[in-house]
PDB file of C-alpha atoms and ligand atoms in Angstrom:
ATOM      1  CA  UNK A 322      26.373   9.783 -14.778  1.00  0.00           C
ATOM      2  CA  UNK A 323      27.813  12.256 -12.370  1.00  0.00           C
ATOM      3  CA  UNK A 324      30.101  14.823 -13.835  1.00  0.00           C
ATOM      4  CA  UNK A 325      32.592  17.205 -12.492  1.00  0.00           C
ATOM      5  CA  UNK A 326      34.451  19.997 -14.124  1.00  0.00           C
ATOM      6  CA  UNK A 327      37.391  21.353 -12.260  1.00  0.00           C
ATOM      7  CA  UNK A 328      39.083  23.378 -14.962  1.00  0.00           C
ATOM      8  CA  UNK A 329      38.091  26.761 -13.668  1.00  0.00           C
ATOM      9  CA  UNK A 330      36.841  26.211 -10.176  1.00  0.00           C
ATOM     10  CA  UNK A 331      33.523  25.038 -11.505  1.00  0.00           C
ATOM     11  CA  UNK A 332      32.052  21.939  -9.988  1.00  0.00           C
ATOM     12  CA  UNK A 333      28.960  19.945 -10.761  1.00  0.00           C
ATOM     13  CA  UNK A 334      27.092  18.977  -7.659  1.00  0.00           C
ATOM     14  CA  UNK A 335      25.226  15.751  -8.018  1.00  0.00           C
ATOM     15  CA  UNK A 336      22.479  14.812  -5.639  1.00  0.00           C
ATOM     16  CA  UNK A 337      20.740  11.533  -5.943  1.00  0.00           C
ATOM     17  CA  UNK A 338      17.840   9.849  -4.284  1.00  0.00           C
ATOM     18  CA  UNK A 339      18.964   6.779  -2.387  1.00  0.00           C
ATOM     19  CA  UNK A 340      16.225   4.771  -4.007  1.00  0.00           C
ATOM     20  CA  UNK A 341      17.930   5.078  -7.353  1.00  0.00           C
ATOM     21  CA  UNK A 342      14.968   6.596  -9.096  1.00  0.00           C
ATOM     22  CA  UNK A 343      16.877   9.519 -10.387  1.00  0.00           C
ATOM     23  CA  UNK A 344      19.305  12.349  -9.876  1.00  0.00           C
ATOM     24  CA  UNK A 345      19.131  16.046  -9.545  1.00  0.00           C
ATOM     25  CA  UNK A 346      22.035  17.711 -11.224  1.00  0.00           C
ATOM     26  CA  UNK A 347      22.809  21.350 -10.793  1.00  0.00           C
ATOM     27  CA  UNK A 348      25.806  23.483 -11.449  1.00  0.00           C
ATOM     28  CA  UNK A 349      27.253  25.723  -8.800  1.00  0.00           C
ATOM     29  CA  UNK A 350      30.266  27.904  -8.692  1.00  0.00           C
ATOM     30  CA  UNK A 351      32.379  26.761  -5.799  1.00  0.00           C
ATOM     31  CA  UNK A 352      35.718  28.277  -5.074  1.00  0.00           C
ATOM     32  CA  UNK A 353      38.580  26.425  -3.474  1.00  0.00           C
ATOM     33  CA  UNK A 354      36.602  23.431  -2.311  1.00  0.00           C
ATOM     34  CA  UNK A 355      36.958  21.149  -5.285  1.00  0.00           C
ATOM     35  CA  UNK A 356      38.408  17.837  -4.107  1.00  0.00           C
ATOM     36  CA  UNK A 357      41.344  16.632  -6.041  1.00  0.00           C
ATOM     37  CA  UNK A 358      41.794  13.425  -8.031  1.00  0.00           C
ATOM     38  CA  UNK A 359      40.471  10.255  -6.458  1.00  0.00           C
ATOM     39  CA  UNK A 360      38.466  12.018  -3.758  1.00  0.00           C
ATOM     40  CA  UNK A 361      35.497  11.665  -6.042  1.00  0.00           C
ATOM     41  CA  UNK A 362      35.290   7.894  -6.108  1.00  0.00           C
ATOM     42  CA  UNK A 363      32.525   6.104  -7.943  1.00  0.00           C
ATOM     43  CA  UNK A 364      30.879   5.222  -4.636  1.00  0.00           C
ATOM     44  CA  UNK A 365      30.093   8.857  -4.174  1.00  0.00           C
ATOM     45  CA  UNK A 366      28.724   9.300  -7.662  1.00  0.00           C
ATOM     46  CA  UNK A 367      25.149   9.044  -8.677  1.00  0.00           C
ATOM     47  CA  UNK A 368      23.358   5.869  -9.602  1.00  0.00           C
ATOM     48  CA  UNK A 369      20.178   5.898 -11.564  1.00  0.00           C
ATOM     49  CA  UNK A 370      18.125   2.837 -12.354  1.00  0.00           C
ATOM     50  CA  UNK A 371      17.666   2.446 -16.088  1.00  0.00           C
ATOM     51  CA  UNK A 372      20.777   4.240 -17.260  1.00  0.00           C
ATOM     52  CA  UNK A 373      22.375   0.993 -18.355  1.00  0.00           C
ATOM     53  CA  UNK A 374      25.139   0.998 -15.782  1.00  0.00           C
ATOM     54  CA  UNK A 375      24.874  -1.130 -12.667  1.00  0.00           C
ATOM     55  CA  UNK A 376      26.152   0.785  -9.712  1.00  0.00           C
ATOM     56  CA  UNK A 377      25.395   1.610  -6.101  1.00  0.00           C
ATOM     57  CA  UNK A 378      22.699  -0.583  -4.679  1.00  0.00           C
ATOM     58  CA  UNK A 379      21.426  -1.793  -8.035  1.00  0.00           C
ATOM     59  CA  UNK A 380      21.408  -5.565  -8.411  1.00  0.00           C
ATOM     60  CA  UNK A 381      21.057  -5.082 -12.158  1.00  0.00           C
ATOM     61  CA  UNK A 382      20.550  -2.334 -14.706  1.00  0.00           C
ATOM     62  CA  UNK A 383      19.365  -3.398 -18.123  1.00  0.00           C
ATOM     63  CA  UNK A 384      18.973   0.120 -19.459  1.00  0.00           C
ATOM     64  CA  UNK A 385      15.270   0.483 -18.756  1.00  0.00           C
ATOM     65  CA  UNK A 386      12.829   0.672 -15.886  1.00  0.00           C
ATOM     66  CA  UNK A 387      10.426  -1.900 -17.264  1.00  0.00           C
ATOM     67  CA  UNK A 388       9.612  -5.108 -15.413  1.00  0.00           C
ATOM     68  CA  UNK A 389       9.142  -8.557 -16.892  1.00  0.00           C
ATOM     69  CA  UNK A 390      12.529  -8.687 -18.580  1.00  0.00           C
ATOM     70  CA  UNK A 391      14.576  -9.903 -15.612  1.00  0.00           C
ATOM     71  CA  UNK A 392      15.502  -6.530 -14.136  1.00  0.00           C
ATOM     72  CA  UNK A 393      12.548  -4.760 -12.587  1.00  0.00           C
ATOM     73  CA  UNK A 394      11.466  -1.140 -12.216  1.00  0.00           C
ATOM     74  CA  UNK A 395      13.895  -0.453  -9.376  1.00  0.00           C
ATOM     75  CA  UNK A 396      16.781  -2.526 -10.687  1.00  0.00           C
ATOM     76  CA  UNK A 397      16.166  -5.636  -8.622  1.00  0.00           C
ATOM     77  CA  UNK A 398      16.595  -9.017 -10.330  1.00  0.00           C
ATOM     78  CA  UNK A 399      13.193 -10.640 -10.810  1.00  0.00           C
ATOM     79  CA  UNK A 400      12.437 -14.184  -9.566  1.00  0.00           C
ATOM     80  CA  UNK A 401      13.518 -16.933 -11.976  1.00  0.00           C
ATOM     81  CA  UNK A 402      15.890 -14.618 -13.832  1.00  0.00           C
ATOM     82  CA  UNK A 403      19.597 -14.015 -13.541  1.00  0.00           C
ATOM     83  CA  UNK A 404      21.460 -10.938 -14.681  1.00  0.00           C
ATOM     84  CA  UNK A 405      25.120 -10.211 -15.244  1.00  0.00           C
ATOM     85  CA  UNK A 406      27.319  -7.663 -16.948  1.00  0.00           C
ATOM     86  CA  UNK A 407      29.693  -8.901 -19.658  1.00  0.00           C
ATOM     87  CA  UNK A 408      32.266  -6.402 -18.460  1.00  0.00           C
ATOM     88  CA  UNK A 409      32.199  -3.994 -15.539  1.00  0.00           C
ATOM     89  CA  UNK A 410      30.302  -0.869 -16.462  1.00  0.00           C
ATOM     90  CA  UNK A 411      28.260  -2.504 -19.202  1.00  0.00           C
ATOM     91  CA  UNK A 412      24.518  -2.876 -18.973  1.00  0.00           C
ATOM     92  CA  UNK A 413      23.112  -6.011 -17.406  1.00  0.00           C
ATOM     93  CA  UNK A 414      22.084  -8.884 -19.628  1.00  0.00           C
ATOM     94  CA  UNK A 415      19.272 -10.947 -18.129  1.00  0.00           C
ATOM     95  CA  UNK A 416      18.102 -14.446 -18.961  1.00  0.00           C
ATOM     96  CA  UNK A 417      16.307 -17.422 -17.405  1.00  0.00           C
ATOM     97  CA  UNK A 418      17.731 -18.569 -14.100  1.00  0.00           C
ATOM     98  CA  UNK A 419      17.265 -22.251 -14.889  1.00  0.00           C
ATOM     99  CA  UNK A 420      18.528 -24.474 -17.697  1.00  0.00           C
ATOM    100  CA  UNK A 421      15.478 -25.554 -19.672  1.00  0.00           C
ATOM    101  CA  UNK A 422      17.626 -27.660 -22.001  1.00  0.00           C
ATOM    102  CA  UNK A 423      18.626 -29.715 -18.966  1.00  0.00           C
ATOM    103  CA  UNK A 424      14.995 -30.200 -18.046  1.00  0.00           C
ATOM    104  CA  UNK A 425      14.964 -27.577 -15.343  1.00  0.00           C
ATOM    105  CA  UNK A 426      12.026 -25.362 -14.595  1.00  0.00           C
ATOM    106  CA  UNK A 427      11.847 -22.511 -12.123  1.00  0.00           C
ATOM    107  CA  UNK A 428       9.523 -22.566  -9.162  1.00  0.00           C
ATOM    108  CA  UNK A 429       9.527 -19.639  -6.735  1.00  0.00           C
ATOM    109  CA  UNK A 430      13.094 -18.823  -7.690  1.00  0.00           C
ATOM    110  CA  UNK A 431      14.359 -22.401  -7.320  1.00  0.00           C
ATOM    111  CA  UNK A 432      15.443 -24.567 -10.255  1.00  0.00           C
ATOM    112  CA  UNK A 433      13.774 -27.963 -10.165  1.00  0.00           C
ATOM    113  CA  UNK A 434      13.790 -30.960 -12.474  1.00  0.00           C
ATOM    114  CA  UNK A 435      12.412 -34.465 -12.764  1.00  0.00           C
ATOM    115  CA  UNK A 436      15.896 -35.962 -12.767  1.00  0.00           C
ATOM    116  CA  UNK A 437      17.876 -34.105 -10.147  1.00  0.00           C
ATOM    117  CA  UNK A 438      17.586 -36.771  -7.473  1.00  0.00           C
ATOM    118  CA  UNK A 439      15.584 -34.452  -5.240  1.00  0.00           C
ATOM    119  CA  UNK A 440      11.935 -34.219  -4.381  1.00  0.00           C
ATOM    120  CA  UNK A 441      11.067 -30.717  -5.499  1.00  0.00           C
ATOM    121  CA  UNK A 442       8.514 -28.794  -7.489  1.00  0.00           C
ATOM    122  CA  UNK A 443       5.172 -30.574  -7.433  1.00  0.00           C
ATOM    123  CA  UNK A 444       6.702 -34.038  -7.228  1.00  0.00           C
ATOM    124  CA  UNK A 445       5.099 -36.401  -4.715  1.00  0.00           C
ATOM    125  CA  UNK A 446       8.287 -38.457  -4.396  1.00  0.00           C
ATOM    126  CA  UNK A 447      11.811 -38.069  -5.697  1.00  0.00           C
ATOM    127  CA  UNK A 448      11.596 -37.187  -9.394  1.00  0.00           C
ATOM    128  CA  UNK A 449       8.115 -38.645  -9.887  1.00  0.00           C
ATOM    129  CA  UNK A 450       4.501 -37.706  -9.446  1.00  0.00           C
ATOM    130  CA  UNK A 451       2.954 -34.323 -10.136  1.00  0.00           C
ATOM    131  CA  UNK A 452       4.144 -32.987 -13.479  1.00  0.00           C
ATOM    132  CA  UNK A 453       6.942 -35.584 -13.611  1.00  0.00           C
ATOM    133  CA  UNK A 454       6.535 -39.208 -14.638  1.00  0.00           C
ATOM    134  CA  UNK A 455       4.381 -41.616 -12.681  1.00  0.00           C
ATOM    135  CA  UNK A 456       5.788 -43.169  -9.517  1.00  0.00           C
ATOM    136  CA  UNK A 457       6.401 -46.877  -9.038  1.00  0.00           C
ATOM    137  CA  UNK A 458       4.591 -48.874  -6.361  1.00  0.00           C
ATOM    138  CA  UNK A 459       5.611 -47.985  -2.843  1.00  0.00           C
ATOM    139  CA  UNK A 460       6.476 -44.392  -3.635  1.00  0.00           C
ATOM    140  CA  UNK A 461       4.590 -41.447  -2.187  1.00  0.00           C
ATOM    141  CA  UNK A 462       1.601 -40.035  -4.051  1.00  0.00           C
ATOM    142  CA  UNK A 463      -1.203 -37.564  -3.694  1.00  0.00           C
ATOM    143  CA  UNK A 464      -3.611 -39.022  -6.228  1.00  0.00           C
ATOM    144  CA  UNK A 465      -3.931 -41.996  -8.559  1.00  0.00           C
ATOM    145  CA  UNK A 466      -2.483 -39.968 -11.410  1.00  0.00           C
ATOM    146  CA  UNK A 467       0.851 -39.844  -9.598  1.00  0.00           C
ATOM    147  CA  UNK A 468       1.165 -43.629  -9.815  1.00  0.00           C
ATOM    148  CA  UNK A 469       2.036 -45.961 -12.661  1.00  0.00           C
ATOM    149  CA  UNK A 470      -0.640 -48.321 -11.361  1.00  0.00           C
ATOM    150  CA  UNK A 471      -3.203 -45.535 -11.127  1.00  0.00           C
ATOM    151  CA  UNK A 472      -3.850 -46.348  -7.453  1.00  0.00           C
ATOM    152  CA  UNK A 473      -2.841 -44.134  -4.551  1.00  0.00           C
ATOM    153  CA  UNK A 474      -3.856 -45.550  -1.163  1.00  0.00           C
ATOM    154  CA  UNK A 475      -2.912 -43.906   2.100  1.00  0.00           C
ATOM    155  CA  UNK A 476      -0.393 -41.726   0.303  1.00  0.00           C
ATOM    156  CA  UNK A 477       1.418 -44.682  -1.285  1.00  0.00           C
ATOM    157  CA  UNK A 478       1.295 -45.966  -4.880  1.00  0.00           C
ATOM    158  CA  UNK A 479      -0.401 -49.311  -4.609  1.00  0.00           C
ATOM    159  CA  UNK A 480      -0.948 -52.403  -6.732  1.00  0.00           C
ATOM    160  CA  UNK A 481      -4.711 -52.030  -6.322  1.00  0.00           C
ATOM    161  CA  UNK A 482      -7.330 -49.627  -4.996  1.00  0.00           C
ATOM    162  CA  UNK A 483      -6.863 -50.962  -1.450  1.00  0.00           C
ATOM    163  CA  UNK A 484      -9.907 -49.226  -0.036  1.00  0.00           C
ATOM    164  CA  UNK A 485     -11.350 -51.754   2.401  1.00  0.00           C
ATOM    165  CA  UNK A 486     -11.585 -51.120   6.134  1.00  0.00           C
ATOM    166  CA  UNK A 487      -8.559 -53.107   7.276  1.00  0.00           C
ATOM    167  CA  UNK A 488      -6.085 -53.149   4.418  1.00  0.00           C
ATOM    168  CA  UNK A 489      -3.105 -50.883   3.963  1.00  0.00           C
ATOM    169  CA  UNK A 490      -0.526 -50.281   1.292  1.00  0.00           C
ATOM    170  CA  UNK A 491       2.194 -48.969   3.562  1.00  0.00           C
ATOM    171  CA  UNK A 492       2.778 -51.841   5.952  1.00  0.00           C
ATOM    172  CA  UNK A 493       6.431 -52.410   6.878  1.00  0.00           C
ATOM    173  CA  UNK A 494       8.154 -54.637   4.350  1.00  0.00           C
ATOM    174  CA  UNK A 495       5.224 -54.468   1.947  1.00  0.00           C
ATOM    175  CA  UNK A 496       5.078 -50.885   0.747  1.00  0.00           C
ATOM    176  CA  UNK A 497       3.103 -50.691  -2.469  1.00  0.00           C
ATOM    177  CA  UNK A 498       1.272 -53.973  -1.907  1.00  0.00           C
ATOM    178  CA  UNK A 499      -2.219 -53.998  -0.498  1.00  0.00           C
ATOM    179  CA  UNK A 500      -2.118 -56.206   2.605  1.00  0.00           C
ATOM    180  CA  UNK A 501      -4.298 -57.002   5.611  1.00  0.00           C
ATOM    181  CA  UNK A 502      -3.775 -54.956   8.739  1.00  0.00           C
ATOM    182  CA  UNK A 503      -2.631 -57.459  11.428  1.00  0.00           C
ATOM    183  CA  UNK A 504      -5.236 -58.831  13.811  1.00  0.00           C
ATOM    184  CA  UNK A 505      -6.172 -56.628  16.773  1.00  0.00           C
ATOM    185  CA  UNK A 506      -4.571 -53.561  15.236  1.00  0.00           C
ATOM    186  CA  UNK A 507      -6.575 -50.458  14.479  1.00  0.00           C
ATOM    187  CA  UNK A 508      -6.838 -48.578  11.212  1.00  0.00           C
ATOM    188  CA  UNK A 509      -8.025 -45.212  12.352  1.00  0.00           C
ATOM    189  CA  UNK A 510      -7.922 -43.782   8.807  1.00  0.00           C
ATOM    190  CA  UNK A 511     -10.743 -46.167   7.950  1.00  0.00           C
ATOM    191  CA  UNK A 512     -12.642 -45.632  11.207  1.00  0.00           C
ATOM    192  CA  UNK A 513     -11.557 -48.926  12.711  1.00  0.00           C
ATOM    193  CA  UNK A 514     -10.362 -48.507  16.287  1.00  0.00           C
ATOM    194  CA  UNK A 515     -11.178 -45.860  18.831  1.00  0.00           C
ATOM    195  CA  UNK A 516     -11.570 -48.381  21.631  1.00  0.00           C
ATOM    196  CA  UNK A 517     -14.604 -50.084  20.090  1.00  0.00           C
ATOM    197  CA  UNK A 518     -13.258 -52.061  17.136  1.00  0.00           C
ATOM    198  CA  UNK A 519     -10.131 -53.560  15.609  1.00  0.00           C
ATOM    199  CA  UNK A 520      -9.018 -55.337  12.467  1.00  0.00           C
ATOM    200  CA  UNK A 521      -9.414 -59.108  12.293  1.00  0.00           C
ATOM    201  CA  UNK A 522      -6.289 -59.743  10.214  1.00  0.00           C
ATOM    202  CA  UNK A 523      -8.399 -60.677   7.211  1.00  0.00           C
ATOM    203  CA  UNK A 524      -9.358 -57.234   6.017  1.00  0.00           C
ATOM    204  CA  UNK A 525     -12.476 -56.666   8.135  1.00  0.00           C
ATOM    205  CA  UNK A 526     -13.156 -54.427  11.105  1.00  0.00           C
ATOM    206  CA  UNK A 527     -14.872 -56.147  14.075  1.00  0.00           C
ATOM    207  CA  UNK A 528     -16.146 -55.085  17.481  1.00  0.00           C
ATOM    208  CA  UNK A 529     -13.951 -55.749  20.490  1.00  0.00           C
ATOM    209  CA  UNK A 530     -15.114 -57.336  23.772  1.00  0.00           C
ATOM    210  CA  UNK A 531     -18.095 -55.808  25.560  1.00  0.00           C
ATOM    211  CA  UNK A 532     -19.308 -53.966  22.481  1.00  0.00           C
ATOM    212  CA  UNK A 533     -22.911 -54.437  21.500  1.00  0.00           C
ATOM    213  CA  UNK A 534     -23.649 -57.142  18.924  1.00  0.00           C
ATOM    214  CA  UNK A 535     -26.411 -59.160  17.366  1.00  0.00           C
ATOM    215  CA  UNK A 536     -24.354 -61.937  15.828  1.00  0.00           C
ATOM    216  CA  UNK A 537     -20.946 -63.468  16.449  1.00  0.00           C
ATOM    217  CA  UNK A 538     -19.671 -62.406  13.034  1.00  0.00           C
ATOM    218  CA  UNK A 539     -19.695 -58.815  14.255  1.00  0.00           C
ATOM    219  CA  UNK A 540     -17.188 -59.595  16.986  1.00  0.00           C
ATOM    220  CA  UNK A 541     -13.436 -59.895  16.837  1.00  0.00           C
ATOM    221  CA  UNK A 542     -13.744 -62.993  18.968  1.00  0.00           C
ATOM    222  CA  UNK A 543     -16.517 -64.431  16.794  1.00  0.00           C
ATOM    223  CA  UNK A 544     -18.728 -64.799  19.876  1.00  0.00           C
ATOM    224  CA  UNK A 545     -21.761 -62.681  20.746  1.00  0.00           C
ATOM    225  CA  UNK A 546     -23.448 -63.548  24.012  1.00  0.00           C
ATOM    226  CA  UNK A 547     -26.280 -61.602  25.641  1.00  0.00           C
ATOM    227  CA  UNK A 548     -25.959 -58.795  23.121  1.00  0.00           C
ATOM    228  CA  UNK A 549     -22.245 -58.185  23.796  1.00  0.00           C
ATOM    229  CA  UNK A 550     -19.063 -59.323  22.097  1.00  0.00           C
ATOM    230  CA  UNK A 551     -16.995 -61.699  24.244  1.00  0.00           C
TER     231      UNK A 551
HETATM  232 CA1   CA B 989      22.211   2.457 -13.018  1.00  0.00          CA
HETATM  233 CA1   CA B 990      14.010  -4.022 -17.080  1.00  0.00          CA
HETATM  234 CA1   CA B 991      13.223 -33.548  -8.694  1.00  0.00          CA
END
């Protein structure tokens, strides 16, 4: 702490590094220049990280310059911690930022939970997937383990593996149910389309007109004439 002694024209000069690492205190005899009363406000006094008093630019001061306890080596609050002083002038008390009893965990300084109504943390959909409980059919997933069914197809929890060329689990009105891609539509994710093929509406990918063929079954039209789909 900065000190001053004005009893007999003696004044402590306090110089501090702006970084808060420490202070240099030296005594000098100064005549007739001692400010009176409130001229020496606390804003002008020294702050030193680790002295147990939060002041100046310190976000916290827990009485040490160790990290890993919520208040780091330069008196900045560490991620996933929060610090406060019980009363002004007291040392900072630091604790977890998030409420574990309420199911919260801290991720990159943000409190997340599996029941906060938000998609956060490693959840693949709102409050499910990842380290939360499995998602119901139709919800977003990244892998089978995110789904109650164990099947994730095209990023959606599905009732079955749904891995054939022209089936999808995210068709409008049928999310979560493996269904045929409508006839003549492409399914580029399964290499059906690109101007040479299309789905037949029954789960298979067939060649469109003028594509090479050997048999009619290869063609969307069902007809192969002269080596080309009709
Ligand atoms: Ca301090
Ligand atoms: Ca500390
Ligand atoms: Ca959540």
